[in-house]
mmCIF file of N, CA, C and O in Angstrom:
data_model
loop_
_atom_site.group_PDB
_atom_site.id
_atom_site.type_symbol
_atom_site.label_atom_id
_atom_site.label_comp_id
_atom_site.label_asym_id
_atom_site.label_seq_id
_atom_site.Cartn_x
_atom_site.Cartn_y
_atom_site.Cartn_z
ATOM 1 N N UNK Q 316 96.230 75.178 89.967
ATOM 2 C CA UNK Q 316 96.927 76.282 90.593
ATOM 3 C C UNK Q 316 98.380 76.296 90.139
ATOM 4 O O UNK Q 316 99.009 75.257 90.033
ATOM 5 N N UNK Q 317 98.872 77.462 89.894
ATOM 6 C CA UNK Q 317 100.263 77.625 89.487
ATOM 7 C C UNK Q 317 101.123 77.651 90.734
ATOM 8 O O UNK Q 317 100.856 78.387 91.666
ATOM 9 N N UNK Q 318 102.151 76.852 90.748
ATOM 10 C CA UNK Q 318 103.078 76.816 91.872
ATOM 11 C C UNK Q 318 104.388 77.422 91.406
ATOM 12 O O UNK Q 318 105.122 76.806 90.646
ATOM 13 N N UNK Q 319 104.653 78.630 91.828
ATOM 14 C CA UNK Q 319 105.838 79.362 91.423
ATOM 15 C C UNK Q 319 106.830 79.302 92.567
ATOM 16 O O UNK Q 319 106.655 79.942 93.584
ATOM 17 N N UNK Q 320 107.861 78.476 92.415
ATOM 18 C CA UNK Q 320 108.767 78.196 93.521
ATOM 19 C C UNK Q 320 110.218 78.438 93.117
ATOM 20 O O UNK Q 320 110.580 78.296 91.967
ATOM 21 N N UNK Q 321 111.002 78.756 94.110
ATOM 22 C CA UNK Q 321 112.453 78.792 93.981
ATOM 23 C C UNK Q 321 112.941 77.679 94.896
ATOM 24 O O UNK Q 321 112.992 77.841 96.107
ATOM 25 N N UNK Q 322 113.203 76.509 94.297
ATOM 26 C CA UNK Q 322 113.473 75.324 95.104
ATOM 27 C C UNK Q 322 112.201 74.930 95.811
ATOM 28 O O UNK Q 322 111.165 74.749 95.196
ATOM 29 N N UNK Q 323 112.250 74.846 97.125
ATOM 30 C CA UNK Q 323 111.057 74.476 97.888
ATOM 31 C C UNK Q 323 110.315 75.693 98.434
ATOM 32 O O UNK Q 323 109.307 75.552 99.108
ATOM 33 N N UNK Q 324 110.807 76.902 98.138
ATOM 34 C CA UNK Q 324 110.223 78.122 98.697
ATOM 35 C C UNK Q 324 109.281 78.768 97.676
ATOM 36 O O UNK Q 324 109.701 79.119 96.576
ATOM 37 N N UNK Q 325 107.999 78.934 98.019
ATOM 38 C CA UNK Q 325 107.083 79.644 97.114
ATOM 39 C C UNK Q 325 107.530 81.111 96.993
ATOM 40 O O UNK Q 325 107.650 81.818 97.991
ATOM 41 N N UNK Q 326 107.801 81.554 95.790
ATOM 42 C CA UNK Q 326 108.311 82.909 95.573
ATOM 43 C C UNK Q 326 107.371 83.982 96.131
ATOM 44 O O UNK Q 326 107.834 84.923 96.773
ATOM 45 N N UNK Q 327 106.050 83.888 95.939
ATOM 46 C CA UNK Q 327 105.185 84.928 96.524
ATOM 47 C C UNK Q 327 105.320 85.061 98.038
ATOM 48 O O UNK Q 327 105.200 86.161 98.579
ATOM 49 N N UNK Q 328 105.618 83.954 98.741
ATOM 50 C CA UNK Q 328 105.739 84.041 100.197
ATOM 51 C C UNK Q 328 106.948 84.864 100.614
ATOM 52 O O UNK Q 328 107.006 85.364 101.729
ATOM 53 N N UNK Q 329 107.899 85.024 99.731
ATOM 54 C CA UNK Q 329 109.071 85.850 100.008
ATOM 55 C C UNK Q 329 108.844 87.285 99.536
ATOM 56 O O UNK Q 329 109.170 88.246 100.234
ATOM 57 N N UNK Q 330 108.275 87.433 98.363
ATOM 58 C CA UNK Q 330 108.150 88.765 97.771
ATOM 59 C C UNK Q 330 106.980 89.578 98.316
ATOM 60 O O UNK Q 330 107.097 90.793 98.456
ATOM 61 N N UNK Q 331 105.849 88.938 98.618
ATOM 62 C CA UNK Q 331 104.705 89.694 99.150
ATOM 63 C C UNK Q 331 105.027 90.422 100.453
ATOM 64 O O UNK Q 331 104.730 91.614 100.576
ATOM 65 N N UNK Q 332 105.649 89.774 101.447
ATOM 66 C CA UNK Q 332 105.976 90.493 102.685
ATOM 67 C C UNK Q 332 106.956 91.645 102.466
ATOM 68 O O UNK Q 332 107.002 92.588 103.243
ATOM 69 N N UNK Q 333 107.735 91.570 101.380
ATOM 70 C CA UNK Q 333 108.687 92.640 101.071
ATOM 71 C C UNK Q 333 108.026 93.780 100.301
ATOM 72 O O UNK Q 333 108.687 94.741 99.919
ATOM 73 N N UNK Q 334 106.707 93.672 100.067
ATOM 74 C CA UNK Q 334 105.978 94.755 99.416
ATOM 75 C C UNK Q 334 105.808 94.619 97.912
ATOM 76 O O UNK Q 334 105.396 95.559 97.247
ATOM 77 N N UNK Q 335 106.113 93.448 97.359
ATOM 78 C CA UNK Q 335 105.980 93.248 95.923
ATOM 79 C C UNK Q 335 104.705 92.482 95.609
ATOM 80 O O UNK Q 335 104.368 91.514 96.275
ATOM 81 N N UNK Q 336 103.993 92.921 94.575
ATOM 82 C CA UNK Q 336 102.842 92.181 94.058
ATOM 83 C C UNK Q 336 103.344 91.281 92.937
ATOM 84 O O UNK Q 336 104.249 91.644 92.204
ATOM 85 N N UNK Q 337 102.746 90.137 92.800
ATOM 86 C CA UNK Q 337 103.159 89.158 91.799
ATOM 87 C C UNK Q 337 102.015 88.960 90.808
ATOM 88 O O UNK Q 337 100.886 88.708 91.198
ATOM 89 N N UNK Q 338 102.336 89.061 89.529
ATOM 90 C CA UNK Q 338 101.411 88.694 88.455
ATOM 91 C C UNK Q 338 102.097 87.605 87.652
ATOM 92 O O UNK Q 338 103.183 87.822 87.123
ATOM 93 N N UNK Q 339 101.474 86.453 87.563
ATOM 94 C CA UNK Q 339 102.073 85.332 86.855
ATOM 95 C C UNK Q 339 101.424 85.226 85.482
ATOM 96 O O UNK Q 339 100.201 85.178 85.355
ATOM 97 N N UNK Q 340 102.261 85.222 84.469
ATOM 98 C CA UNK Q 340 101.810 85.054 83.096
ATOM 99 C C UNK Q 340 102.349 83.719 82.610
ATOM 100 O O UNK Q 340 103.525 83.610 82.272
ATOM 101 N N UNK Q 341 101.502 82.723 82.607
ATOM 102 C CA UNK Q 341 101.908 81.407 82.142
ATOM 103 C C UNK Q 341 101.867 81.405 80.619
ATOM 104 O O UNK Q 341 100.865 81.796 80.015
ATOM 105 N N UNK Q 342 102.969 80.996 80.014
ATOM 106 C CA UNK Q 342 103.063 80.988 78.555
ATOM 107 C C UNK Q 342 103.226 79.560 78.074
ATOM 108 O O UNK Q 342 104.261 78.944 78.314
ATOM 109 N N UNK Q 343 102.203 79.053 77.405
ATOM 110 C CA UNK Q 343 102.199 77.662 76.972
ATOM 111 C C UNK Q 343 102.897 77.462 75.636
ATOM 112 O O UNK Q 343 103.347 76.362 75.327
ATOM 113 N N UNK Q 344 102.984 78.533 74.848
ATOM 114 C CA UNK Q 344 103.575 78.374 73.517
ATOM 115 C C UNK Q 344 104.156 79.698 73.032
ATOM 116 O O UNK Q 344 104.097 80.718 73.731
ATOM 117 N N UNK Q 345 104.708 79.670 71.832
ATOM 118 C CA UNK Q 345 105.360 80.856 71.273
ATOM 119 C C UNK Q 345 104.372 82.012 71.077
ATOM 120 O O UNK Q 345 104.738 83.175 71.245
ATOM 121 N N UNK Q 346 103.128 81.714 70.763
ATOM 122 C CA UNK Q 346 102.132 82.766 70.589
ATOM 123 C C UNK Q 346 101.897 83.518 71.897
ATOM 124 O O UNK Q 346 101.851 84.753 71.915
ATOM 125 N N UNK Q 347 101.727 82.781 73.001
ATOM 126 C CA UNK Q 347 101.538 83.415 74.314
ATOM 127 C C UNK Q 347 102.726 84.308 74.661
ATOM 128 O O UNK Q 347 102.563 85.414 75.167
ATOM 129 N N UNK Q 348 103.909 83.801 74.386
ATOM 130 C CA UNK Q 348 105.127 84.557 74.687
ATOM 131 C C UNK Q 348 105.203 85.827 73.847
ATOM 132 O O UNK Q 348 105.513 86.895 74.354
ATOM 133 N N UNK Q 349 104.886 85.717 72.571
ATOM 134 C CA UNK Q 349 104.878 86.899 71.696
ATOM 135 C C UNK Q 349 103.873 87.936 72.200
ATOM 136 O O UNK Q 349 104.170 89.126 72.256
ATOM 137 N N UNK Q 350 102.681 87.495 72.577
ATOM 138 C CA UNK Q 350 101.657 88.413 73.086
ATOM 139 C C UNK Q 350 102.116 89.122 74.356
ATOM 140 O O UNK Q 350 101.870 90.310 74.533
ATOM 141 N N UNK Q 351 102.780 88.397 75.252
ATOM 142 C CA UNK Q 351 103.276 89.005 76.478
ATOM 143 C C UNK Q 351 104.234 90.147 76.165
ATOM 144 O O UNK Q 351 104.074 91.260 76.655
ATOM 145 N N UNK Q 352 105.235 89.882 75.331
ATOM 146 C CA UNK Q 352 106.221 90.910 75.020
ATOM 147 C C UNK Q 352 105.654 92.012 74.131
ATOM 148 O O UNK Q 352 106.085 93.160 74.214
ATOM 149 N N UNK Q 353 104.655 91.704 73.307
ATOM 150 C CA UNK Q 353 104.051 92.723 72.443
ATOM 151 C C UNK Q 353 103.211 93.713 73.243
ATOM 152 O O UNK Q 353 103.156 94.898 72.917
ATOM 153 N N UNK Q 354 102.552 93.250 74.296
ATOM 154 C CA UNK Q 354 101.663 94.128 75.067
ATOM 155 C C UNK Q 354 102.312 94.691 76.324
ATOM 156 O O UNK Q 354 101.726 95.543 76.986
ATOM 157 N N UNK Q 355 103.507 94.246 76.651
ATOM 158 C CA UNK Q 355 104.182 94.710 77.865
ATOM 159 C C UNK Q 355 104.300 96.231 77.941
ATOM 160 O O UNK Q 355 103.975 96.817 78.975
ATOM 161 N N UNK Q 356 104.738 96.919 76.882
ATOM 162 C CA UNK Q 356 104.847 98.388 77.009
ATOM 163 C C UNK Q 356 103.512 99.073 77.242
ATOM 164 O O UNK Q 356 103.451 100.113 77.883
ATOM 165 N N UNK Q 357 102.431 98.499 76.757
ATOM 166 C CA UNK Q 357 101.104 99.088 76.928
ATOM 167 C C UNK Q 357 100.645 98.971 78.377
ATOM 168 O O UNK Q 357 100.094 99.907 78.951
ATOM 169 N N UNK Q 358 100.916 97.822 78.994
ATOM 170 C CA UNK Q 358 100.484 97.600 80.378
ATOM 171 C C UNK Q 358 101.282 98.443 81.369
ATOM 172 O O UNK Q 358 100.745 98.913 82.358
ATOM 173 N N UNK Q 359 102.571 98.597 81.129
ATOM 174 C CA UNK Q 359 103.461 99.397 81.977
ATOM 175 C C UNK Q 359 103.297 99.122 83.471
ATOM 176 O O UNK Q 359 103.427 100.009 84.298
ATOM 177 N N UNK Q 360 103.010 97.903 83.809
ATOM 178 C CA UNK Q 360 102.812 97.579 85.220
ATOM 179 C C UNK Q 360 103.797 96.516 85.690
ATOM 180 O O UNK Q 360 103.458 95.647 86.465
ATOM 181 N N UNK Q 361 105.032 96.618 85.221
ATOM 182 C CA UNK Q 361 106.017 95.608 85.577
ATOM 183 C C UNK Q 361 107.272 96.278 86.138
ATOM 184 O O UNK Q 361 107.744 97.273 85.610
ATOM 185 N N UNK Q 362 107.733 95.756 87.265
ATOM 186 C CA UNK Q 362 108.967 96.257 87.866
ATOM 187 C C UNK Q 362 110.136 95.334 87.577
ATOM 188 O O UNK Q 362 111.287 95.747 87.643
ATOM 189 N N UNK Q 363 109.854 94.077 87.288
ATOM 190 C CA UNK Q 363 110.884 93.099 86.940
ATOM 191 C C UNK Q 363 110.205 91.906 86.293
ATOM 192 O O UNK Q 363 109.002 91.709 86.439
ATOM 193 N N UNK Q 364 110.991 91.111 85.573
ATOM 194 C CA UNK Q 364 110.478 89.895 84.952
ATOM 195 C C UNK Q 364 111.335 88.734 85.431
ATOM 196 O O UNK Q 364 112.564 88.796 85.391
ATOM 197 N N UNK Q 365 110.671 87.698 85.924
ATOM 198 C CA UNK Q 365 111.354 86.468 86.311
ATOM 199 C C UNK Q 365 111.110 85.464 85.190
ATOM 200 O O UNK Q 365 109.972 85.118 84.900
ATOM 201 N N UNK Q 366 112.176 85.045 84.554
ATOM 202 C CA UNK Q 366 112.092 84.086 83.450
ATOM 203 C C UNK Q 366 112.429 82.719 84.012
ATOM 204 O O UNK Q 366 113.504 82.514 84.564
ATOM 205 N N UNK Q 367 111.493 81.793 83.862
ATOM 206 C CA UNK Q 367 111.665 80.471 84.433
ATOM 207 C C UNK Q 367 111.658 79.408 83.341
ATOM 208 O O UNK Q 367 110.641 79.181 82.700
ATOM 209 N N UNK Q 368 112.796 78.799 83.109
ATOM 210 C CA UNK Q 368 112.924 77.600 82.269
ATOM 211 C C UNK Q 368 112.672 77.807 80.784
ATOM 212 O O UNK Q 368 112.187 76.914 80.106
ATOM 213 N N UNK Q 369 112.990 78.969 80.249
ATOM 214 C CA UNK Q 369 113.059 79.105 78.800
ATOM 215 C C UNK Q 369 114.128 80.128 78.467
ATOM 216 O O UNK Q 369 114.470 80.969 79.266
ATOM 217 N N UNK Q 370 114.673 79.985 77.275
ATOM 218 C CA UNK Q 370 115.717 80.906 76.838
ATOM 219 C C UNK Q 370 115.081 82.194 76.334
ATOM 220 O O UNK Q 370 114.313 82.172 75.384
ATOM 221 N N UNK Q 371 115.392 83.282 76.978
ATOM 222 C CA UNK Q 371 114.906 84.579 76.534
ATOM 223 C C UNK Q 371 115.796 85.022 75.371
ATOM 224 O O UNK Q 371 117.013 84.892 75.433
ATOM 225 N N UNK Q 372 115.180 85.469 74.293
ATOM 226 C CA UNK Q 372 115.935 85.824 73.089
ATOM 227 C C UNK Q 372 116.436 87.264 73.181
ATOM 228 O O UNK Q 372 115.888 88.081 73.934
ATOM 229 N N UNK Q 373 117.489 87.594 72.431
ATOM 230 C CA UNK Q 373 118.075 88.940 72.514
ATOM 231 C C UNK Q 373 117.074 90.076 72.308
ATOM 232 O O UNK Q 373 117.158 91.106 72.977
ATOM 233 N N UNK Q 374 116.101 89.901 71.432
ATOM 234 C CA UNK Q 374 115.105 90.959 71.205
ATOM 235 C C UNK Q 374 114.267 91.202 72.452
ATOM 236 O O UNK Q 374 113.897 92.339 72.749
ATOM 237 N N UNK Q 375 113.944 90.145 73.180
ATOM 238 C CA UNK Q 375 113.171 90.287 74.413
ATOM 239 C C UNK Q 375 114.010 90.947 75.501
ATOM 240 O O UNK Q 375 113.523 91.813 76.231
ATOM 241 N N UNK Q 376 115.279 90.568 75.581
ATOM 242 C CA UNK Q 376 116.189 91.205 76.537
ATOM 243 C C UNK Q 376 116.297 92.697 76.231
ATOM 244 O O UNK Q 376 116.221 93.538 77.126
ATOM 245 N N UNK Q 377 116.442 93.032 74.957
ATOM 246 C CA UNK Q 377 116.571 94.436 74.554
ATOM 247 C C UNK Q 377 115.307 95.228 74.895
ATOM 248 O O UNK Q 377 115.389 96.348 75.399
ATOM 249 N N UNK Q 378 114.145 94.650 74.644
ATOM 250 C CA UNK Q 378 112.885 95.332 74.958
ATOM 251 C C UNK Q 378 112.792 95.634 76.453
ATOM 252 O O UNK Q 378 112.466 96.745 76.859
ATOM 253 N N UNK Q 379 113.094 94.646 77.284
ATOM 254 C CA UNK Q 379 113.044 94.850 78.734
ATOM 255 C C UNK Q 379 114.108 95.851 79.179
ATOM 256 O O UNK Q 379 113.854 96.705 80.027
ATOM 257 N N UNK Q 380 115.280 95.753 78.603
ATOM 258 C CA UNK Q 380 116.364 96.676 78.945
ATOM 259 C C UNK Q 380 115.987 98.115 78.589
ATOM 260 O O UNK Q 380 116.222 99.040 79.372
ATOM 261 N N UNK Q 381 115.398 98.313 77.425
ATOM 262 C CA UNK Q 381 114.967 99.661 77.007
ATOM 263 C C UNK Q 381 113.902 100.231 77.926
ATOM 264 O O UNK Q 381 113.787 101.442 78.077
ATOM 265 N N UNK Q 382 113.121 99.349 78.555
ATOM 266 C CA UNK Q 382 112.087 99.788 79.493
ATOM 267 C C UNK Q 382 112.635 99.887 80.915
ATOM 268 O O UNK Q 382 111.901 100.181 81.841
ATOM 269 N N UNK Q 383 113.932 99.595 81.090
ATOM 270 C CA UNK Q 383 114.588 99.610 82.413
ATOM 271 C C UNK Q 383 113.969 98.578 83.352
ATOM 272 O O UNK Q 383 113.803 98.811 84.540
ATOM 273 N N UNK Q 384 113.621 97.409 82.802
ATOM 274 C CA UNK Q 384 113.024 96.322 83.573
ATOM 275 C C UNK Q 384 114.089 95.265 83.840
ATOM 276 O O UNK Q 384 114.617 94.662 82.900
ATOM 277 N N UNK Q 385 114.426 95.020 85.100
ATOM 278 C CA UNK Q 385 115.394 93.961 85.413
ATOM 279 C C UNK Q 385 114.839 92.580 85.066
ATOM 280 O O UNK Q 385 113.634 92.356 85.117
ATOM 281 N N UNK Q 386 115.761 91.671 84.721
ATOM 282 C CA UNK Q 386 115.392 90.303 84.379
ATOM 283 C C UNK Q 386 116.084 89.367 85.367
ATOM 284 O O UNK Q 386 117.281 89.481 85.598
ATOM 285 N N UNK Q 387 115.305 88.459 85.936
ATOM 286 C CA UNK Q 387 115.853 87.424 86.808
ATOM 287 C C UNK Q 387 115.625 86.099 86.101
ATOM 288 O O UNK Q 387 114.502 85.792 85.694
ATOM 289 N N UNK Q 388 116.677 85.321 85.930
ATOM 290 C CA UNK Q 388 116.566 84.034 85.266
ATOM 291 C C UNK Q 388 116.656 82.897 86.259
ATOM 292 O O UNK Q 388 117.540 82.882 87.105
ATOM 293 N N UNK Q 389 115.739 81.952 86.153
ATOM 294 C CA UNK Q 389 115.754 80.756 86.986
ATOM 295 C C UNK Q 389 115.781 79.555 86.030
ATOM 296 O O UNK Q 389 114.906 79.422 85.177
ATOM 297 N N UNK Q 390 116.793 78.715 86.187
ATOM 298 C CA UNK Q 390 116.910 77.512 85.386
ATOM 299 C C UNK Q 390 117.035 77.816 83.885
ATOM 300 O O UNK Q 390 116.418 77.169 83.052
ATOM 301 N N UNK Q 391 117.827 78.850 83.568
ATOM 302 C CA UNK Q 391 118.082 79.209 82.176
ATOM 303 C C UNK Q 391 119.574 79.483 82.014
ATOM 304 O O UNK Q 391 120.263 79.766 82.972
ATOM 305 N N UNK Q 392 120.087 79.394 80.779
ATOM 306 C CA UNK Q 392 121.486 79.729 80.544
ATOM 307 C C UNK Q 392 121.735 81.228 80.850
ATOM 308 O O UNK Q 392 120.802 82.025 80.849
ATOM 309 N N UNK Q 393 122.982 81.573 81.074
ATOM 310 C CA UNK Q 393 123.325 82.985 81.337
ATOM 311 C C UNK Q 393 122.910 83.846 80.170
ATOM 312 O O UNK Q 393 123.003 83.453 79.007
ATOM 313 N N UNK Q 394 122.439 85.039 80.501
ATOM 314 C CA UNK Q 394 122.026 85.989 79.481
ATOM 315 C C UNK Q 394 123.169 86.948 79.197
ATOM 316 O O UNK Q 394 123.865 87.366 80.115
ATOM 317 N N UNK Q 395 123.359 87.326 77.930
ATOM 318 C CA UNK Q 395 124.400 88.324 77.634
ATOM 319 C C UNK Q 395 124.009 89.674 78.207
ATOM 320 O O UNK Q 395 122.839 90.001 78.330
ATOM 321 N N UNK Q 396 125.013 90.456 78.584
ATOM 322 C CA UNK Q 396 124.742 91.774 79.142
ATOM 323 C C UNK Q 396 124.824 92.837 78.097
ATOM 324 O O UNK Q 396 125.462 92.802 77.156
#
């Protein structure tokens, strides 16, 4: 089971009561990550992306920005605006 937490708080327990559905895409390697960003515009079912513990590259930031998708970073360096 995937445990998606912010500290000791499970993120779904906070977001579900607020009306948000959570889809977790676990990415084990660069191929998984490429597939996620390559198919994201086709799925069009994302309101925001939470990036946990990897550096999002400028091209990925630009793709999300062009789609008007907010990015939340957890345990990552600051992203350029």
